[in-house]
Amino acid sequence: MHPDVLIVIPGDDPPLVQGSPHLERLSHHGVVVLHRDQPATAEDKICRAANAVCLINSRGVTWPGDVLRRLPRLKMISTCGIGTDAIDLEAARELGIVVCNLPGRTAAIVAEHALGLILAVAKRAWFQTNELKAGRWATRDNVYLRGKTLGLVGAGNIAAELARLGRAIGMDVLAWTFHPTPERAARLGVTFVSLDEVLSWSDVVSLHVRLTGESRGLIGAERIRQMKPGAMLINTARGPVVETAALVEALNSGHLGGAGIDVFDDEPVPAGHPLLACQQVVLTPHNADQTPEGIDLLNGGAVDNVIAFLEGRPRNRVV
């Protein structure tokens, strides 16, 4: 063990890393300090990470530039997933802090969850369950997905897995990405089309882009209006990729036939959030990869990232 190397998990609520057998592997590389609750303030973050060399950001604690600049010993941050939007990457680059993520590690698990949302929305699962619980025998037509078109916005590992699952139930698949290449098209087994074409031709649109300046608000009122009447929107990417007010209006007006949402602008979702009052929605609490298998893959990957960095061979670098 290297007692001068402090590895901090700054907040782990709800539990993700705590109790993981993978943490034992870090004992040969440094001292691990795990905080079970989330830091309440910026000062709390700084206090917890003050002497850390490495952070494992298990539950999306945000790290703006002004906080990172007050952590002179910090050399590396590993996320516990693919997303890095909780970290000011420009500040990390400026400060020489290596940021690593876990690309593709749970892609099959997230894609299966996205398919589950598609099926639940298409079969009106929440709406009809809620009606029955309320003592009402209210039927609404389900959607038969075979022969329908699945449009993928984004072309990463999760999109590739969902393309395969969509085809397995008989759907046609279209895709769009910011950076189309023949190699990416071959991996998805599709021909890329424009975003306008994906939105206007698809019966189900599923979002799989990282949250960046380009993708924030990508699906707003105008683009939702381009979608087919009765189409469904699935979001397992990041909440701010969609303009919530526009989505709510399209659901309430009946322009969209439903939505399956795993990610939100504010998490945890506050009481009174407008999506909670929509009928044709299926909502999950940003847990698309939270299966025992997924959690083990994420924890193992984050630990692998830290060990690789401490051994001088950083992997999965974003910065």
XYZ file of C-alpha atoms in Angstrom:
319
model
C 0.000 0.000 0.000
C 1.078 3.565 -0.668
C -0.236 5.572 2.294
C 0.483 8.848 0.516
C -2.006 7.956 -2.243
C -5.534 8.816 -1.149
C -8.372 7.453 -3.274
C -11.726 9.053 -2.417
C -15.298 8.128 -3.275
C -16.858 11.524 -2.463
C -20.512 10.455 -2.316
C -22.224 7.092 -2.775
C -25.942 7.549 -2.204
C -27.852 5.543 -3.305
C -25.239 2.832 -2.727
C -23.197 1.826 -5.755
C -19.532 1.307 -4.871
C -19.839 0.612 -1.134
C -19.599 -3.083 -0.388
C -18.048 -3.881 -3.753
C -15.330 -6.553 -3.627
C -13.487 -4.565 -6.310
C -12.493 -1.956 -3.716
C -10.186 -4.525 -2.112
C -7.995 -4.389 -5.208
C -7.204 -0.757 -4.435
C -5.677 -1.592 -1.059
C -2.374 -2.391 -2.792
C -2.274 1.057 -4.365
C -3.386 3.494 -1.678
C -5.809 4.363 1.096
C -9.497 4.334 0.144
C -11.961 6.685 1.839
C -15.630 6.234 0.975
C -18.334 8.746 1.887
C -21.753 7.113 1.939
C -23.785 10.318 1.770
C -23.667 12.974 -0.943
C -21.731 16.198 -0.256
C -24.170 18.983 0.557
C -22.088 21.999 -0.517
C -19.024 22.970 -2.534
C -17.077 23.310 0.718
C -18.124 19.792 1.656
C -16.759 18.484 -1.664
C -13.483 20.305 -1.123
C -13.178 18.987 2.419
C -13.770 15.399 1.315
C -11.416 15.560 -1.668
C -8.794 17.894 -0.157
C -5.932 15.377 -0.150
C -7.194 12.997 -2.794
C -4.956 11.896 -5.625
C -7.790 9.980 -7.330
C -11.572 10.242 -7.183
C -14.112 7.590 -8.093
C -17.194 9.631 -8.906
C -19.758 6.925 -8.271
C -22.924 9.021 -8.023
C -22.376 11.978 -10.294
C -21.079 14.522 -7.780
C -20.508 17.680 -9.831
C -16.985 19.108 -10.108
C -17.002 22.656 -11.501
C -13.745 24.415 -12.278
C -13.750 26.572 -9.150
C -13.861 23.448 -6.968
C -11.221 21.572 -8.975
C -8.834 24.518 -8.658
C -8.923 24.105 -4.883
C -7.745 20.483 -5.046
C -4.001 20.762 -5.753
C -3.231 17.070 -5.092
C -5.945 15.748 -7.392
C -4.517 13.976 -10.437
C -7.297 11.723 -11.704
C -11.089 11.227 -11.706
C -12.855 8.080 -12.866
C -16.574 8.134 -13.489
C -18.703 5.031 -12.905
C -20.283 5.212 -16.335
C -19.842 6.737 -19.751
C -21.100 10.241 -18.878
C -18.590 12.954 -17.930
C -21.013 15.899 -17.835
C -20.640 16.198 -14.034
C -17.015 17.309 -14.497
C -15.719 20.580 -15.949
C -13.514 18.958 -18.574
C -11.904 22.211 -19.711
C -10.823 22.998 -16.153
C -9.552 19.431 -15.707
C -7.497 19.757 -18.900
C -6.110 23.097 -17.746
C -5.156 21.635 -14.352
C -3.680 18.423 -15.747
C -6.317 16.227 -14.114
C -6.857 12.998 -16.050
C -10.557 12.117 -16.477
C -11.516 8.547 -17.395
C -14.904 7.005 -18.103
C -16.322 3.566 -18.921
C -17.349 3.503 -22.584
C -19.482 0.565 -23.654
C -19.071 -1.435 -20.475
C -22.811 -1.702 -19.767
C -24.069 -0.976 -23.279
C -26.028 -4.218 -23.550
C -27.675 -3.613 -20.173
C -28.716 -0.038 -20.997
C -29.963 -1.094 -24.433
C -32.106 -3.785 -22.844
C -33.567 -1.163 -20.508
C -34.289 1.108 -23.468
C -36.060 -1.782 -25.184
C -38.022 -2.365 -21.987
C -39.129 1.279 -22.020
C -40.143 0.985 -25.676
C -42.241 -2.100 -24.962
C -43.766 -0.619 -21.805
C -44.781 2.578 -23.608
C -46.049 0.730 -26.688
C -48.170 -1.607 -24.568
C -49.450 1.269 -22.352
C -48.167 -0.616 -19.310
C -48.184 2.194 -16.749
C -51.419 3.789 -17.992
C -53.409 0.549 -18.014
C -51.996 -0.646 -14.693
C -52.907 2.679 -13.109
C -56.430 2.546 -14.556
C -56.994 -0.951 -13.218
C -55.692 -0.005 -9.778
C -58.160 2.888 -9.793
C -61.000 0.466 -10.524
C -61.454 1.511 -14.151
C -61.577 -0.860 -17.120
C -60.231 1.705 -19.595
C -58.649 0.269 -22.688
C -56.398 2.097 -25.115
C -54.919 0.668 -28.290
C -51.458 -0.775 -27.891
C -48.751 -0.347 -30.548
C -47.567 -3.348 -32.569
C -43.857 -2.758 -33.127
C -43.048 -5.299 -35.828
C -42.655 -3.444 -39.117
C -42.437 -0.069 -37.377
C -39.348 2.164 -37.615
C -36.902 2.704 -34.761
C -34.860 5.888 -35.109
C -31.589 6.166 -33.200
C -30.209 9.594 -32.355
C -26.580 8.769 -31.644
C -24.432 5.887 -32.814
C -22.374 4.655 -29.868
C -22.234 1.268 -28.188
C -25.714 1.485 -26.649
C -27.284 2.520 -29.949
C -25.561 -0.402 -31.676
C -26.990 -2.845 -29.130
C -30.479 -1.324 -29.383
C -30.326 -1.516 -33.182
C -29.742 -5.254 -32.845
C -32.617 -5.642 -30.369
C -34.939 -3.553 -32.517
C -34.259 -5.706 -35.542
C -34.790 -8.831 -33.408
C -38.435 -7.827 -32.826
C -38.913 -6.958 -36.487
C -38.355 -3.193 -36.477
C -36.645 -1.269 -39.259
C -33.781 0.876 -37.949
C -32.619 4.351 -38.969
C -29.815 6.335 -37.341
C -28.254 9.780 -37.174
C -25.073 10.949 -35.460
C -23.030 14.130 -35.247
C -20.059 12.268 -36.738
C -21.151 9.638 -39.286
C -18.535 7.311 -40.741
C -18.832 4.148 -42.857
C -17.341 2.176 -39.939
C -20.028 3.377 -37.517
C -22.749 2.676 -40.065
C -21.429 -0.862 -40.508
C -21.337 -1.442 -36.744
C -24.988 -0.403 -36.437
C -25.973 -2.191 -39.630
C -27.752 0.920 -40.901
C -27.354 3.747 -43.385
C -27.161 7.124 -41.710
C -29.807 9.675 -42.610
C -30.357 13.269 -41.522
C -31.789 14.123 -38.108
C -34.873 15.561 -39.825
C -35.407 12.224 -41.571
C -34.957 10.187 -38.386
C -37.513 12.339 -36.579
C -40.099 12.453 -39.361
C -39.866 8.789 -40.440
C -39.587 6.991 -37.078
C -42.376 5.507 -34.981
C -39.998 5.320 -32.007
C -37.113 7.763 -31.497
C -34.472 6.691 -28.971
C -31.768 9.098 -27.767
C -28.147 7.982 -27.305
C -25.962 11.105 -27.439
C -23.583 12.457 -24.821
C -24.559 15.703 -23.125
C -22.448 18.426 -24.724
C -22.976 21.993 -25.844
C -24.134 20.607 -29.190
C -26.621 18.116 -27.767
C -28.133 20.205 -24.953
C -31.703 20.995 -26.004
C -31.232 19.013 -29.221
C -34.816 17.763 -29.072
C -36.879 20.908 -28.561
C -40.338 22.033 -29.626
C -39.520 22.383 -33.319
C -37.923 18.952 -33.574
C -40.700 17.312 -31.575
C -43.174 18.800 -34.052
C -41.244 17.025 -36.813
C -41.993 13.663 -35.225
C -44.872 11.568 -36.498
C -48.208 12.049 -34.736
C -48.418 9.249 -32.185
C -44.662 8.565 -32.210
C -42.855 7.647 -29.000
C -39.710 9.236 -27.539
C -37.250 7.244 -25.414
C -34.464 8.954 -23.451
C -31.742 6.976 -21.688
C -29.080 9.591 -22.580
C -29.277 12.727 -20.411
C -32.299 14.789 -19.377
C -31.176 18.141 -20.853
C -30.911 16.617 -24.344
C -34.707 17.125 -24.415
C -36.545 20.344 -23.626
C -38.892 19.115 -20.906
C -41.590 21.750 -21.429
C -41.816 20.892 -25.117
C -42.027 17.171 -24.353
C -44.780 17.699 -21.777
C -46.784 19.859 -24.190
C -46.483 17.256 -26.951
C -47.609 14.477 -24.614
C -50.529 16.425 -23.191
C -51.704 17.561 -26.624
C -51.585 14.003 -27.944
C -49.029 14.789 -30.656
C -46.716 12.189 -29.138
C -48.127 8.791 -28.283
C -45.893 8.314 -25.275
C -42.433 8.599 -23.780
C -40.058 6.375 -21.829
C -37.718 8.469 -19.711
C -34.811 7.340 -17.521
C -33.040 10.711 -17.178
C -34.193 14.147 -16.051
C -33.076 17.779 -15.863
C -33.042 17.568 -12.055
C -32.200 14.347 -10.266
C -33.722 13.118 -8.024
C -36.932 14.257 -9.711
C -38.583 16.940 -7.562
C -42.190 16.687 -6.461
C -44.433 18.427 -8.943
C -42.199 17.760 -11.948
C -44.501 18.179 -14.983
C -43.673 14.760 -16.448
C -45.127 13.123 -13.330
C -48.583 14.352 -14.335
C -48.417 13.001 -17.904
C -50.415 9.870 -18.627
C -48.635 8.090 -21.463
C -45.201 7.940 -19.880
C -43.049 5.274 -18.275
C -40.443 6.742 -15.925
C -37.423 5.134 -14.266
C -34.975 6.829 -11.849
C -31.792 6.965 -13.982
C -31.145 3.298 -13.318
C -30.851 1.828 -16.813
C -27.581 0.070 -15.945
C -28.476 -0.747 -12.345
C -28.638 -4.523 -12.369
C -26.312 -6.675 -10.229
C -24.330 -7.423 -13.374
C -24.222 -3.783 -14.407
C -23.162 -2.541 -10.986
C -20.350 -5.092 -10.870
C -19.164 -4.084 -14.332
C -19.207 -0.381 -13.422
C -17.408 -0.845 -10.106
C -14.809 -3.123 -11.649
C -14.233 -0.718 -14.517
C -13.801 2.319 -12.260
C -11.296 0.445 -10.099
C -9.467 -0.754 -13.213
C -9.222 2.877 -14.380
C -7.685 4.012 -11.087
C -5.188 1.152 -10.969
C -4.173 1.719 -14.583
C -3.587 5.410 -13.880
C -1.531 4.737 -10.734
C 0.556 2.219 -12.667
C 1.327 4.837 -15.311
C -0.866 3.468 -18.096
C -4.109 5.464 -17.980
C -6.996 4.009 -19.981
C -10.369 5.253 -21.179
C -9.106 8.849 -21.075
C -11.536 11.600 -21.923
C -9.072 14.301 -20.806
